[in-house]
Amino acid sequence: MVSTWISDVKEWASGTSETSGTSEDILQTALQQSIEGLYLSVRQRKQSLYRQNDSSKLRHRLRRKLADDKKRLNQEILKYNLLVHDSARGIDVAAVEHSLSGGSIMSALWPWEVHGMAKKKILDQVMLTRRLQEEKGILLLEMAQHCTWLQNMAVALKNKVAEEDVDKGNGGLGLRRKHSEASERLQVVLQQYKTALGPDASFLQHEEESQSGLSSPDTSEDEEGNII
């Protein structure tokens, strides 16, 4: 039954739920509406009867209508219980009588109300799961963009190192240091993301392979051009 509810709420979430149903579903829905309507009618007539003190003739007419509605209510409940073929989904007649007598009940009076609440909980979980998947996709994209940014920075510094005469002055040494720091930072970030994501870290493979070509600033200019 839960699998059926999950299917239903997925249709609700995607807006593709079918408007038509089987004849049994239609009859069941009609009985549910009839039962709820008759139940409210009985309660209202009881309240009207309690408030009516002036005319015995009016009270007699109210009692007759109340008895008719209650009889029809019991008949509809019987039809419904025979239709569902499941005591767990059937209506507890004793609970209905207790409620009409003014007693309190601890659970939902109608079984379809329980089903509705359960469906709502499942719908909430389905929507939360979808939202989580969306957030995960956004996070993976941001991780990939972060790695790409670090990689591009390391490539740019490596190119500058190749253009400099690193044996002269401190400028070349400074570029080497920056390039080394950028490469190390990229390596650390890649490792952190791989640890956090586990099997989902496969998208980082390209960045990791590219990282292997950024760790040798002594590479000749021609070799660097091939790596890039």
GROMACS .gro file of N, CA and C in nm, residues 1 7 21 31 33 71 81-82 95 97 114 131 135 157 161 187 193 195 200 214 216 224-225:
model
   69
    1MET      N    1   0.082  -0.121   0.000
    1MET     CA    2   0.000   0.000   0.000
    1MET      C    3   0.086   0.126   0.000
    7SER      N    4   0.361   0.624  -0.535
    7SER     CA    5   0.328   0.649  -0.675
    7SER      C    6   0.230   0.764  -0.689
   21GLY      N    7  -1.057   0.738  -1.293
   21GLY     CA    8  -1.024   0.623  -1.211
   21GLY      C    9  -1.118   0.510  -1.244
   31LEU      N   10  -1.910   0.735  -0.197
   31LEU     CA   11  -1.954   0.689  -0.066
   31LEU      C   12  -1.888   0.770   0.046
   33GLN      N   13  -1.789   1.080   0.034
   33GLN     CA   14  -1.853   1.211   0.039
   33GLN      C   15  -1.992   1.202   0.100
   71LYS      N   16  -3.015   0.639   0.963
   71LYS     CA   17  -3.034   0.511   0.894
   71LYS      C   18  -2.956   0.509   0.763
   81ASN      N   19  -1.788  -0.044   0.379
   81ASN     CA   20  -1.710  -0.152   0.438
   81ASN      C   21  -1.710  -0.278   0.351
   82LEU      N   22  -1.822  -0.303   0.283
   82LEU     CA   23  -1.827  -0.417   0.191
   82LEU      C   24  -1.742  -0.391   0.067
   95ALA      N   25  -1.712   0.358   1.673
   95ALA     CA   26  -1.647   0.489   1.690
   95ALA      C   27  -1.736   0.601   1.638
   97GLU      N   28  -2.070   0.594   1.625
   97GLU     CA   29  -2.178   0.609   1.722
   97GLU      C   30  -2.130   0.685   1.845
  114VAL      N   31  -0.691   0.904   0.746
  114VAL     CA   32  -0.561   0.848   0.785
  114VAL      C   33  -0.474   0.832   0.661
  131ARG      N   34   1.434   1.818  -0.339
  131ARG     CA   35   1.507   1.940  -0.306
  131ARG      C   36   1.652   1.908  -0.271
  135GLU      N   37   1.985   2.050  -0.451
  135GLU     CA   38   2.093   2.115  -0.377
  135GLU      C   39   2.225   2.043  -0.400
  157LEU      N   40   4.994   3.081  -1.363
  157LEU     CA   41   5.123   3.102  -1.294
  157LEU      C   42   5.232   3.018  -1.357
  161VAL      N   43   5.584   3.151  -1.513
  161VAL     CA   44   5.715   3.097  -1.474
  161VAL      C   45   5.795   3.061  -1.598
  187GLN      N   46   4.550   2.061  -0.496
  187GLN     CA   47   4.560   1.922  -0.454
  187GLN      C   48   4.486   1.898  -0.322
  193TYR      N   49   3.743   1.730  -0.126
  193TYR     CA   50   3.618   1.703  -0.195
  193TYR      C   51   3.599   1.553  -0.217
  195THR      N   52   3.716   1.311  -0.033
  195THR     CA   53   3.684   1.250   0.097
  195THR      C   54   3.539   1.275   0.134
  200ASP      N   55   3.062   0.985  -0.525
  200ASP     CA   56   3.014   1.094  -0.611
  200ASP      C   57   3.126   1.186  -0.658
  214LEU      N   58   5.064   2.004  -1.348
  214LEU     CA   59   5.093   2.139  -1.300
  214LEU      C   60   5.202   2.142  -1.195
  216SER      N   61   5.528   2.064  -1.215
  216SER     CA   62   5.668   2.072  -1.259
  216SER      C   63   5.694   2.202  -1.331
  224GLU      N   64   5.501   2.254  -2.179
  224GLU     CA   65   5.388   2.319  -2.114
  224GLU      C   66   5.276   2.344  -2.212
  225GLY      N   67   5.315   2.381  -2.334
  225GLY     CA   68   5.212   2.405  -2.434
  225GLY      C   69   5.133   2.279  -2.463
   0.00000   0.00000   0.00000
